């Protein structure tokens, strides 16, 4: 049997995303001297911060075997509300909490649909996707809004030398990681995703747990919306479109299972988000045709998922416990 | 002494059908109450009332002298009632410690105190005799180990009343003994237990008092010493069962292979030197036409693993298998075509599509044979006729519709569906892994009859079972496995439970 060779393969497969990431960095580094500069890498991380944050939010939902398709729309509504308030002269101290509130309200709507009305997460959040997009379009009257410079400084200001978006996304990731790995709530999320009925029988308040992850995802979407907005400086009618899929892709690249109960935000989702952003960033530096970006990103995602499923299959194969030695 | 728990004429109906009729009985402090009854007698409903999953229509419950009306499982737990459910409710993605303390982790400042968690967990695991690191992920555990973990979980809080629902179905003899010692120790601590099991010997052995349910009503109640196994069975089924095992109609096979009469005694499945490192080693046996071959052994002896290798689910490194001559190779699909069938040890996990209908489950293996028109469309008339025939053959309850979801069926009827699914494929060799686990006496008897009928028609049947009595009652020959090897072979006139058990025990 060639099990020994296969066992050497397992660490490689386990870190597929990390290896892909290294290959992407090395590849773009070779193709363009500009790619691996400190300035570009820092820029890349700032660009990835929005994806990382919404990815963290959706990771919580995915861990419960749910899904949140309304993230992009929530980002849009959050940005539209921010634009309206900022242009109306409201100070940041009012605008920011209002945006976070909007995110949580939409998250609560999803939570209500899923936990109280028992609608499948896929359908419930698909509905919210349209509700959010429609509400945002009505709010903006489909006109693009340019935000005052005070908002743009959010994207450029530095805290002890670290760009603010990185501080925010880093904070979200750190809190989320600790919650998932070190708190009862976090472990219970994994339990719910593994076996909902058993979780209920174990005395967990599964409704509240599920509600919390959707509200958290909404909150993350709003934060991600602000981070995007601070970089773009304007709210267009397509703001945030399809971003839920970037978020899910980041989570899946990071090893989170769509069937619930497996995965995590760090390094998982963070790595996924940075990987996706690296590809885009590298392609921009190479002056590649912008229409190719999605194709390349898709290729990377397929590759990662293929590796992951190969890994699961091999694990199942090797996982047959020896019952005696 | 006032009872800890009292049911007072509790009644419950589903869709107009009474499943519990004025059930009254009490559980005194520090006593073990054995609860027995066929599947569908109302035991599960009663426990669901206790666990807060259902509410009684009439009557009431009292716990520790106060009215008890739980709204959910948290209420039950808070009141001090712990459950070990028959179906395992574990989280395979979490480790042992997390499974034990999922709903009350020790925390400081909102964070889990890991050291404290693992300390408490290993203390609990020690009590049930599960010697694994507390960081082991549950997906790596065997069924028996999971069952012990469930018991440990019920002990994770200070339960006054513990309900054990079929806690021993997957346990080896030493594990079972250990559990019984624990049960008695819990009683000595002044806790009360309700012990539910189809293994009547265990119930008689453990319980102080017995309650027998039939069709939702208490038909027998009293101190355990007033009951015998025969009387319990009679009460449960409402008739005196002459014997637990059906009489084989055809004379049994002679013992030595040389004088077997053709064609009934021809070799059917021949296994030579089968081995897989760490799983089975040097397995050789011959299954003849018309033979019922038992495989005995402790948990983890490699019996299930052997069946999986024979069925092509798991690889093997050495040895050969032949079926009626030609080698038996290829994936399960190929082997099913050659006439092999495998009834797995857990019908809920891999024997049934629980949410699918009875008809869909029955047709699962053979539905392709009914697609004959050019477009591959199903011919429903033929399919229905086949299903109807096989339903009658396994005596599936007629009131169950084809459209009903399989998960709503009792264990016995579920197992009949699994068996019927394979009968449709007209198998030559049936591998039956624990075919009567968790099903009631009546259904057991019918499944035994079916096994005999199959053998009489010339099929070979391999029965893996942890119940020695079942094997000696049912089989023509018994193989004993121990640590992946065959360590004993007994023909029917040499059946001796003590010697069979001896061969199964570690030396």
Short mmCIF file of N, CA and C in Angstrom, two decimals, chain B residues 264-421:
data_model
loop_
_atom_site.label_atom_id
_atom_site.label_comp_id
_atom_site.label_asym_id
_atom_site.label_seq_id
_atom_site.Cartn_x
_atom_site.Cartn_y
_atom_site.Cartn_z
N UNK B 264 -29.05 -27.50 -2.51
CA UNK B 264 -29.19 -26.61 -1.36
C UNK B 264 -27.85 -26.35 -0.69
N UNK B 265 -26.97 -27.36 -0.67
CA UNK B 265 -25.76 -27.17 0.10
C UNK B 265 -24.56 -26.70 -0.69
N UNK B 266 -24.76 -26.36 -1.97
CA UNK B 266 -23.62 -25.93 -2.78
C UNK B 266 -22.98 -24.67 -2.23
N UNK B 267 -21.65 -24.57 -2.32
CA UNK B 267 -20.99 -23.35 -1.86
C UNK B 267 -21.48 -22.15 -2.68
N UNK B 268 -21.75 -21.07 -2.01
CA UNK B 268 -22.29 -19.90 -2.68
C UNK B 268 -21.26 -18.78 -2.63
N UNK B 269 -20.91 -18.40 -1.43
CA UNK B 269 -19.91 -17.35 -1.25
C UNK B 269 -18.69 -17.98 -0.59
N UNK B 270 -17.56 -17.87 -1.28
CA UNK B 270 -16.34 -18.42 -0.70
C UNK B 270 -15.34 -17.31 -0.47
N UNK B 271 -14.86 -17.23 0.75
CA UNK B 271 -13.91 -16.20 1.13
C UNK B 271 -12.64 -16.89 1.57
N UNK B 272 -11.51 -16.48 0.97
CA UNK B 272 -10.24 -17.14 1.28
C UNK B 272 -9.17 -16.11 1.66
N UNK B 273 -8.69 -16.19 2.87
CA UNK B 273 -7.53 -15.40 3.29
C UNK B 273 -7.72 -13.90 3.21
N UNK B 274 -8.95 -13.45 3.45
CA UNK B 274 -9.24 -12.02 3.34
C UNK B 274 -8.53 -11.24 4.44
N UNK B 275 -7.87 -10.16 4.07
CA UNK B 275 -7.19 -9.37 5.08
C UNK B 275 -7.09 -7.91 4.69
N UNK B 276 -7.08 -7.05 5.69
CA UNK B 276 -6.86 -5.62 5.50
C UNK B 276 -6.18 -5.15 6.77
N UNK B 277 -5.00 -4.57 6.64
CA UNK B 277 -4.24 -4.21 7.85
C UNK B 277 -5.07 -3.41 8.84
N UNK B 278 -5.05 -3.85 10.07
CA UNK B 278 -5.74 -3.11 11.12
C UNK B 278 -7.24 -3.34 11.16
N UNK B 279 -7.77 -4.15 10.27
CA UNK B 279 -9.22 -4.32 10.23
C UNK B 279 -9.58 -5.80 10.37
N UNK B 280 -9.26 -6.60 9.36
CA UNK B 280 -9.51 -8.03 9.45
C UNK B 280 -8.28 -8.78 8.97
N UNK B 281 -8.17 -10.01 9.39
CA UNK B 281 -6.98 -10.77 9.06
C UNK B 281 -7.33 -12.23 8.80
N UNK B 282 -6.88 -12.74 7.66
CA UNK B 282 -6.96 -14.16 7.36
C UNK B 282 -8.36 -14.72 7.56
N UNK B 283 -9.32 -14.07 6.93
CA UNK B 283 -10.71 -14.52 7.07
C UNK B 283 -11.01 -15.52 5.94
N UNK B 284 -11.36 -16.73 6.30
CA UNK B 284 -11.77 -17.72 5.31
C UNK B 284 -13.04 -18.40 5.80
N UNK B 285 -14.04 -18.44 4.93
CA UNK B 285 -15.23 -19.22 5.26
C UNK B 285 -16.01 -19.46 3.98
N UNK B 286 -16.92 -20.39 4.05
CA UNK B 286 -17.78 -20.69 2.91
C UNK B 286 -19.23 -20.59 3.36
N UNK B 287 -20.01 -19.86 2.59
CA UNK B 287 -21.44 -19.77 2.85
C UNK B 287 -22.14 -20.63 1.80
N UNK B 288 -23.00 -21.53 2.27
CA UNK B 288 -23.68 -22.43 1.34
C UNK B 288 -25.06 -21.93 1.00
N UNK B 289 -25.57 -22.46 -0.10
CA UNK B 289 -26.97 -22.17 -0.42
C UNK B 289 -27.86 -22.68 0.70
N UNK B 290 -28.84 -21.89 1.06
CA UNK B 290 -29.80 -22.32 2.06
C UNK B 290 -29.29 -22.26 3.48
N UNK B 291 -28.14 -21.61 3.66
CA UNK B 291 -27.55 -21.58 4.99
C UNK B 291 -27.75 -20.22 5.65
N UNK B 292 -28.02 -20.26 6.95
CA UNK B 292 -28.02 -19.03 7.74
C UNK B 292 -26.78 -19.08 8.63
N UNK B 293 -25.84 -18.19 8.32
CA UNK B 293 -24.55 -18.21 8.99
C UNK B 293 -24.46 -17.02 9.95
N UNK B 294 -24.29 -17.28 11.21
CA UNK B 294 -24.19 -16.19 12.18
C UNK B 294 -22.75 -15.75 12.36
N UNK B 295 -22.57 -14.47 12.63
CA UNK B 295 -21.23 -13.98 12.97
C UNK B 295 -21.33 -13.30 14.33
N UNK B 296 -20.68 -13.88 15.30
CA UNK B 296 -20.73 -13.35 16.65
C UNK B 296 -19.41 -12.64 16.96
N UNK B 297 -19.39 -11.90 18.02
CA UNK B 297 -18.17 -11.19 18.40
C UNK B 297 -18.49 -9.94 19.17
N UNK B 298 -17.49 -9.39 19.81
CA UNK B 298 -17.70 -8.16 20.58
C UNK B 298 -17.70 -6.97 19.63
N UNK B 299 -18.11 -5.84 20.16
CA UNK B 299 -17.98 -4.58 19.42
C UNK B 299 -16.53 -4.42 19.01
N UNK B 300 -16.31 -4.03 17.76
CA UNK B 300 -14.95 -3.78 17.34
C UNK B 300 -14.18 -5.04 17.00
N UNK B 301 -14.89 -6.16 16.83
CA UNK B 301 -14.20 -7.40 16.46
C UNK B 301 -13.94 -7.43 14.95
N UNK B 302 -14.56 -6.53 14.22
CA UNK B 302 -14.35 -6.47 12.78
C UNK B 302 -15.48 -7.07 11.97
N UNK B 303 -16.63 -7.31 12.62
CA UNK B 303 -17.74 -7.96 11.92
C UNK B 303 -18.35 -7.04 10.87
N UNK B 304 -18.67 -5.80 11.29
CA UNK B 304 -19.24 -4.84 10.35
C UNK B 304 -18.25 -4.54 9.23
N UNK B 305 -16.98 -4.44 9.61
CA UNK B 305 -15.95 -4.13 8.63
C UNK B 305 -15.85 -5.25 7.60
N UNK B 306 -15.99 -6.49 8.06
CA UNK B 306 -15.96 -7.63 7.14
C UNK B 306 -17.11 -7.53 6.14
N UNK B 307 -18.30 -7.22 6.66
CA UNK B 307 -19.46 -7.10 5.77
C UNK B 307 -19.23 -6.00 4.74
N UNK B 308 -18.65 -4.89 5.17
CA UNK B 308 -18.40 -3.78 4.24
C UNK B 308 -17.39 -4.18 3.17
N UNK B 309 -16.39 -4.96 3.54
CA UNK B 309 -15.41 -5.41 2.55
C UNK B 309 -16.08 -6.37 1.55
N UNK B 310 -16.90 -7.28 2.08
CA UNK B 310 -17.59 -8.23 1.20
C UNK B 310 -18.48 -7.49 0.20
N UNK B 311 -19.06 -6.38 0.65
CA UNK B 311 -19.99 -5.63 -0.20
C UNK B 311 -19.26 -4.65 -1.12
N UNK B 312 -17.95 -4.55 -0.95
CA UNK B 312 -17.19 -3.67 -1.83
C UNK B 312 -17.13 -2.23 -1.39
N UNK B 313 -17.53 -1.97 -0.13
CA UNK B 313 -17.52 -0.59 0.36
C UNK B 313 -16.13 -0.19 0.84
N UNK B 314 -15.40 -1.15 1.37
CA UNK B 314 -14.06 -0.87 1.89
C UNK B 314 -13.06 -1.75 1.15
N UNK B 315 -11.84 -1.29 1.04
CA UNK B 315 -10.82 -2.06 0.32
C UNK B 315 -10.29 -3.21 1.16
N UNK B 316 -9.68 -4.18 0.49
CA UNK B 316 -8.97 -5.22 1.22
C UNK B 316 -7.63 -5.43 0.55
N UNK B 317 -6.65 -5.77 1.36
CA UNK B 317 -5.28 -5.87 0.84
C UNK B 317 -4.95 -7.28 0.40
N UNK B 318 -5.61 -8.28 1.00
CA UNK B 318 -5.24 -9.65 0.68
C UNK B 318 -6.48 -10.51 0.58
N UNK B 319 -6.36 -11.63 -0.11
CA UNK B 319 -7.42 -12.61 -0.13
C UNK B 319 -8.34 -12.49 -1.33
N UNK B 320 -9.22 -13.49 -1.49
CA UNK B 320 -10.14 -13.53 -2.62
C UNK B 320 -11.54 -13.86 -2.14
N UNK B 321 -12.51 -13.44 -2.95
CA UNK B 321 -13.90 -13.80 -2.69
C UNK B 321 -14.48 -14.30 -4.00
N UNK B 322 -15.28 -15.35 -3.93
CA UNK B 322 -15.99 -15.78 -5.12
C UNK B 322 -17.46 -15.92 -4.78
N UNK B 323 -18.30 -15.62 -5.77
CA UNK B 323 -19.73 -15.77 -5.58
C UNK B 323 -20.25 -16.72 -6.66
N UNK B 324 -20.70 -17.87 -6.23
CA UNK B 324 -21.21 -18.90 -7.14
C UNK B 324 -20.23 -19.16 -8.27
N UNK B 325 -18.96 -19.21 -7.94
CA UNK B 325 -17.95 -19.51 -8.95
C UNK B 325 -17.01 -18.37 -9.24
N UNK B 326 -17.46 -17.39 -10.07
CA UNK B 326 -16.55 -16.32 -10.47
C UNK B 326 -16.15 -15.42 -9.30
N UNK B 327 -14.99 -14.77 -9.41
CA UNK B 327 -14.54 -13.86 -8.34
C UNK B 327 -15.54 -12.73 -8.13
N UNK B 328 -15.63 -12.32 -6.89
CA UNK B 328 -16.52 -11.22 -6.53
C UNK B 328 -15.66 -9.96 -6.41
N UNK B 329 -15.80 -9.06 -7.37
CA UNK B 329 -14.99 -7.84 -7.35
C UNK B 329 -15.86 -6.65 -7.73
N UNK B 330 -15.23 -5.49 -7.75
CA UNK B 330 -15.89 -4.29 -8.24
C UNK B 330 -16.63 -3.53 -7.16
N UNK B 331 -17.22 -2.40 -7.54
CA UNK B 331 -17.94 -1.56 -6.59
C UNK B 331 -19.26 -2.21 -6.17
N UNK B 332 -19.87 -1.70 -5.11
CA UNK B 332 -21.14 -2.26 -4.63
C UNK B 332 -22.17 -2.45 -5.75
N UNK B 333 -22.22 -1.51 -6.67
CA UNK B 333 -23.21 -1.58 -7.74
C UNK B 333 -23.09 -2.91 -8.49
N UNK B 334 -21.82 -3.24 -8.79
CA UNK B 334 -21.53 -4.48 -9.51
C UNK B 334 -21.94 -5.69 -8.66
N UNK B 335 -21.67 -5.60 -7.36
CA UNK B 335 -21.94 -6.75 -6.49
C UNK B 335 -23.43 -6.93 -6.26
N UNK B 336 -24.15 -5.83 -6.25
CA UNK B 336 -25.62 -5.93 -6.13
C UNK B 336 -26.15 -6.67 -7.35
N UNK B 337 -25.59 -6.33 -8.51
CA UNK B 337 -26.01 -6.98 -9.74
C UNK B 337 -25.74 -8.49 -9.67
N UNK B 338 -24.65 -8.84 -9.01
CA UNK B 338 -24.32 -10.25 -8.87
C UNK B 338 -25.18 -10.94 -7.81
N UNK B 339 -25.97 -10.20 -7.06
CA UNK B 339 -26.89 -10.83 -6.12
C UNK B 339 -26.51 -10.67 -4.66
N UNK B 340 -25.75 -9.62 -4.36
CA UNK B 340 -25.36 -9.37 -2.98
C UNK B 340 -26.27 -8.27 -2.40
N UNK B 341 -26.57 -8.38 -1.12
CA UNK B 341 -27.34 -7.33 -0.46
C UNK B 341 -26.74 -7.08 0.92
N UNK B 342 -26.72 -5.83 1.35
CA UNK B 342 -26.18 -5.51 2.68
C UNK B 342 -27.19 -4.66 3.45
N UNK B 343 -27.64 -5.20 4.56
CA UNK B 343 -28.47 -4.42 5.47
C UNK B 343 -27.53 -3.90 6.55
N UNK B 344 -27.39 -2.57 6.61
CA UNK B 344 -26.36 -2.00 7.47
C UNK B 344 -26.80 -1.94 8.92
N UNK B 345 -25.85 -1.75 9.81
CA UNK B 345 -26.17 -1.82 11.23
C UNK B 345 -26.99 -0.63 11.72
N UNK B 346 -26.90 0.50 10.99
CA UNK B 346 -27.70 1.65 11.40
C UNK B 346 -28.64 2.04 10.28
N UNK B 347 -29.89 1.62 10.40
CA UNK B 347 -30.82 1.91 9.30
C UNK B 347 -31.05 3.40 9.15
N UNK B 348 -30.97 4.15 10.26
CA UNK B 348 -31.23 5.59 10.17
C UNK B 348 -30.11 6.31 9.43
N UNK B 349 -28.87 5.85 9.65
CA UNK B 349 -27.74 6.55 9.04
C UNK B 349 -27.53 6.14 7.58
N UNK B 350 -27.55 4.84 7.30
CA UNK B 350 -27.25 4.47 5.93
C UNK B 350 -28.12 3.35 5.38
N UNK B 351 -29.27 3.13 5.99
CA UNK B 351 -30.17 2.14 5.44
C UNK B 351 -31.38 2.75 4.75
N UNK B 352 -31.71 3.98 5.14
CA UNK B 352 -32.95 4.59 4.67
C UNK B 352 -32.72 6.04 4.29
N UNK B 353 -33.55 6.52 3.36
CA UNK B 353 -33.66 7.96 3.15
C UNK B 353 -34.84 8.39 4.01
N UNK B 354 -34.54 8.90 5.20
CA UNK B 354 -35.58 9.06 6.22
C UNK B 354 -36.73 9.95 5.79
N UNK B 355 -36.41 10.99 5.03
CA UNK B 355 -37.48 11.93 4.68
C UNK B 355 -38.25 11.49 3.44
N UNK B 356 -37.70 10.49 2.74
CA UNK B 356 -38.38 10.01 1.54
C UNK B 356 -39.50 9.04 1.92
N UNK B 357 -40.35 8.76 0.97
CA UNK B 357 -41.53 7.95 1.25
C UNK B 357 -41.17 6.47 1.33
N UNK B 358 -42.11 5.70 1.82
CA UNK B 358 -41.95 4.25 1.87
C UNK B 358 -41.68 3.71 0.47
N UNK B 359 -42.46 4.18 -0.50
CA UNK B 359 -42.31 3.67 -1.87
C UNK B 359 -40.93 4.01 -2.43
N UNK B 360 -40.49 5.23 -2.22
CA UNK B 360 -39.18 5.62 -2.75
C UNK B 360 -38.07 4.79 -2.13
N UNK B 361 -38.19 4.51 -0.84
CA UNK B 361 -37.18 3.70 -0.19
C UNK B 361 -37.20 2.26 -0.69
N UNK B 362 -38.41 1.74 -0.87
CA UNK B 362 -38.53 0.37 -1.34
C UNK B 362 -37.92 0.23 -2.73
N UNK B 363 -38.12 1.26 -3.55
CA UNK B 363 -37.71 1.16 -4.95
C UNK B 363 -36.26 1.54 -5.16
N UNK B 364 -35.59 1.96 -4.10
CA UNK B 364 -34.27 2.58 -4.23
C UNK B 364 -33.29 1.73 -5.05
N UNK B 365 -33.22 0.45 -4.76
CA UNK B 365 -32.22 -0.41 -5.40
C UNK B 365 -32.65 -0.82 -6.79
N UNK B 366 -33.94 -1.04 -6.97
CA UNK B 366 -34.40 -1.72 -8.18
C UNK B 366 -35.20 -0.83 -9.11
N UNK B 367 -35.30 0.46 -8.80
CA UNK B 367 -36.20 1.31 -9.60
C UNK B 367 -35.79 1.30 -11.07
N UNK B 368 -34.48 1.15 -11.33
CA UNK B 368 -34.00 1.16 -12.71
C UNK B 368 -34.60 0.03 -13.55
N UNK B 369 -34.98 -1.06 -12.89
CA UNK B 369 -35.51 -2.19 -13.66
C UNK B 369 -36.91 -1.93 -14.18
N UNK B 370 -37.52 -0.86 -13.70
CA UNK B 370 -38.88 -0.56 -14.13
C UNK B 370 -38.92 0.55 -15.17
N UNK B 371 -37.74 0.92 -15.66
CA UNK B 371 -37.69 1.96 -16.68
C UNK B 371 -37.37 1.29 -18.01
N UNK B 372 -38.40 0.92 -18.71
CA UNK B 372 -38.14 0.09 -19.89
C UNK B 372 -38.45 0.81 -21.20
N UNK B 373 -39.31 1.83 -21.14
CA UNK B 373 -39.71 2.46 -22.40
C UNK B 373 -38.50 3.18 -22.99
N UNK B 374 -38.56 3.53 -24.28
CA UNK B 374 -37.37 4.08 -24.94
C UNK B 374 -36.77 5.30 -24.23
N UNK B 375 -37.61 6.11 -23.61
CA UNK B 375 -37.08 7.32 -22.97
C UNK B 375 -36.58 7.05 -21.55
N UNK B 376 -36.68 5.82 -21.12
CA UNK B 376 -36.25 5.52 -19.76
C UNK B 376 -37.26 5.97 -18.72
N UNK B 377 -38.50 6.18 -19.15
CA UNK B 377 -39.52 6.60 -18.18
C UNK B 377 -39.98 5.40 -17.36
N UNK B 378 -40.43 5.68 -16.16
CA UNK B 378 -40.84 4.60 -15.27
C UNK B 378 -42.21 4.06 -15.68
N UNK B 379 -42.35 2.76 -15.58
CA UNK B 379 -43.67 2.16 -15.75
C UNK B 379 -44.25 1.93 -14.37
N UNK B 380 -45.15 2.81 -14.00
CA UNK B 380 -45.60 2.81 -12.62
C UNK B 380 -46.41 1.58 -12.26
N UNK B 381 -47.14 1.05 -13.24
CA UNK B 381 -47.98 -0.10 -12.94
C UNK B 381 -47.11 -1.25 -12.45
N UNK B 382 -46.03 -1.52 -13.21
CA UNK B 382 -45.14 -2.61 -12.84
C UNK B 382 -44.47 -2.35 -11.51
N UNK B 383 -44.05 -1.11 -11.31
CA UNK B 383 -43.36 -0.74 -10.08
C UNK B 383 -44.30 -0.95 -8.89
N UNK B 384 -45.53 -0.44 -9.02
CA UNK B 384 -46.48 -0.57 -7.90
C UNK B 384 -46.78 -2.01 -7.58
N UNK B 385 -46.92 -2.79 -8.63
CA UNK B 385 -47.21 -4.21 -8.40
C UNK B 385 -46.07 -4.85 -7.62
N UNK B 386 -44.84 -4.52 -8.03
CA UNK B 386 -43.67 -5.10 -7.34
C UNK B 386 -43.65 -4.66 -5.89
N UNK B 387 -43.91 -3.37 -5.67
CA UNK B 387 -43.90 -2.85 -4.29
C UNK B 387 -44.97 -3.53 -3.46
N UNK B 388 -46.15 -3.67 -4.04
CA UNK B 388 -47.25 -4.27 -3.31
C UNK B 388 -46.91 -5.69 -2.89
N UNK B 389 -46.27 -6.42 -3.82
CA UNK B 389 -45.93 -7.80 -3.55
C UNK B 389 -44.92 -7.90 -2.39
N UNK B 390 -43.90 -7.02 -2.46
CA UNK B 390 -42.85 -7.13 -1.45
C UNK B 390 -43.36 -6.62 -0.10
N UNK B 391 -44.28 -5.65 -0.14
CA UNK B 391 -44.87 -5.19 1.13
C UNK B 391 -45.57 -6.33 1.82
N UNK B 392 -46.31 -7.11 1.02
CA UNK B 392 -47.01 -8.26 1.59
C UNK B 392 -46.00 -9.28 2.10
N UNK B 393 -44.91 -9.46 1.34
CA UNK B 393 -43.93 -10.48 1.71
C UNK B 393 -43.31 -10.19 3.08
N UNK B 394 -43.04 -8.91 3.36
CA UNK B 394 -42.43 -8.60 4.66
C UNK B 394 -43.48 -8.24 5.70
N UNK B 395 -44.75 -8.30 5.32
CA UNK B 395 -45.86 -7.98 6.21
C UNK B 395 -45.72 -6.58 6.80
N UNK B 396 -45.47 -5.63 5.93
CA UNK B 396 -45.47 -4.24 6.34
C UNK B 396 -46.90 -3.86 6.69
N UNK B 397 -47.05 -3.11 7.79
CA UNK B 397 -48.41 -2.79 8.24
C UNK B 397 -49.21 -2.16 7.11
N UNK B 398 -50.37 -2.73 6.81
CA UNK B 398 -51.15 -2.24 5.67
C UNK B 398 -51.61 -0.79 5.83
N UNK B 399 -51.74 -0.32 7.09
CA UNK B 399 -52.24 1.05 7.23
C UNK B 399 -51.18 2.09 6.86
N UNK B 400 -49.93 1.66 6.72
CA UNK B 400 -48.89 2.59 6.28
C UNK B 400 -49.02 2.78 4.77
N UNK B 401 -49.11 4.03 4.35
CA UNK B 401 -49.26 4.28 2.92
C UNK B 401 -47.89 4.30 2.26
N UNK B 402 -47.91 4.11 0.93
CA UNK B 402 -46.68 4.18 0.17
C UNK B 402 -46.06 5.57 0.23
N UNK B 403 -46.91 6.57 0.44
CA UNK B 403 -46.44 7.96 0.36
C UNK B 403 -45.86 8.45 1.68
N UNK B 404 -46.13 7.71 2.75
CA UNK B 404 -45.70 8.15 4.08
C UNK B 404 -44.17 8.23 4.18
N UNK B 405 -43.69 9.27 4.86
CA UNK B 405 -42.24 9.39 5.04
C UNK B 405 -41.76 8.29 5.97
N UNK B 406 -40.63 7.70 5.62
CA UNK B 406 -40.13 6.55 6.37
C UNK B 406 -39.82 6.91 7.82
N UNK B 407 -39.47 8.19 8.07
CA UNK B 407 -39.10 8.56 9.43
C UNK B 407 -40.29 8.51 10.40
N UNK B 408 -41.52 8.45 9.87
CA UNK B 408 -42.67 8.38 10.75
C UNK B 408 -42.98 6.94 11.16
N UNK B 409 -42.24 5.97 10.60
CA UNK B 409 -42.51 4.57 10.90
C UNK B 409 -41.82 4.14 12.19
N UNK B 410 -42.36 3.10 12.81
CA UNK B 410 -41.68 2.53 13.97
C UNK B 410 -40.44 1.79 13.50
N UNK B 411 -39.53 1.50 14.44
CA UNK B 411 -38.28 0.86 14.09
C UNK B 411 -38.48 -0.45 13.34
N UNK B 412 -39.44 -1.23 13.80
CA UNK B 412 -39.68 -2.53 13.17
C UNK B 412 -40.11 -2.38 11.73
N UNK B 413 -41.02 -1.45 11.49
CA UNK B 413 -41.49 -1.24 10.13
C UNK B 413 -40.39 -0.64 9.25
N UNK B 414 -39.57 0.22 9.84
CA UNK B 414 -38.44 0.77 9.08
C UNK B 414 -37.52 -0.36 8.62
N UNK B 415 -37.24 -1.27 9.54
CA UNK B 415 -36.34 -2.36 9.19
C UNK B 415 -36.96 -3.25 8.12
N UNK B 416 -38.28 -3.42 8.18
CA UNK B 416 -38.95 -4.21 7.15
C UNK B 416 -38.81 -3.53 5.79
N UNK B 417 -38.85 -2.21 5.79
CA UNK B 417 -38.69 -1.49 4.52
C UNK B 417 -37.29 -1.74 3.96
N UNK B 418 -36.28 -1.68 4.83
CA UNK B 418 -34.92 -1.92 4.35
C UNK B 418 -34.79 -3.32 3.77
N UNK B 419 -35.34 -4.28 4.49
CA UNK B 419 -35.25 -5.66 4.05
C UNK B 419 -36.00 -5.83 2.72
N UNK B 420 -37.19 -5.24 2.65
CA UNK B 420 -38.00 -5.36 1.44
C UNK B 420 -37.29 -4.75 0.24
N UNK B 421 -36.61 -3.65 0.48
CA UNK B 421 -35.85 -3.00 -0.59
C UNK B 421 -34.88 -3.99 -1.23
#
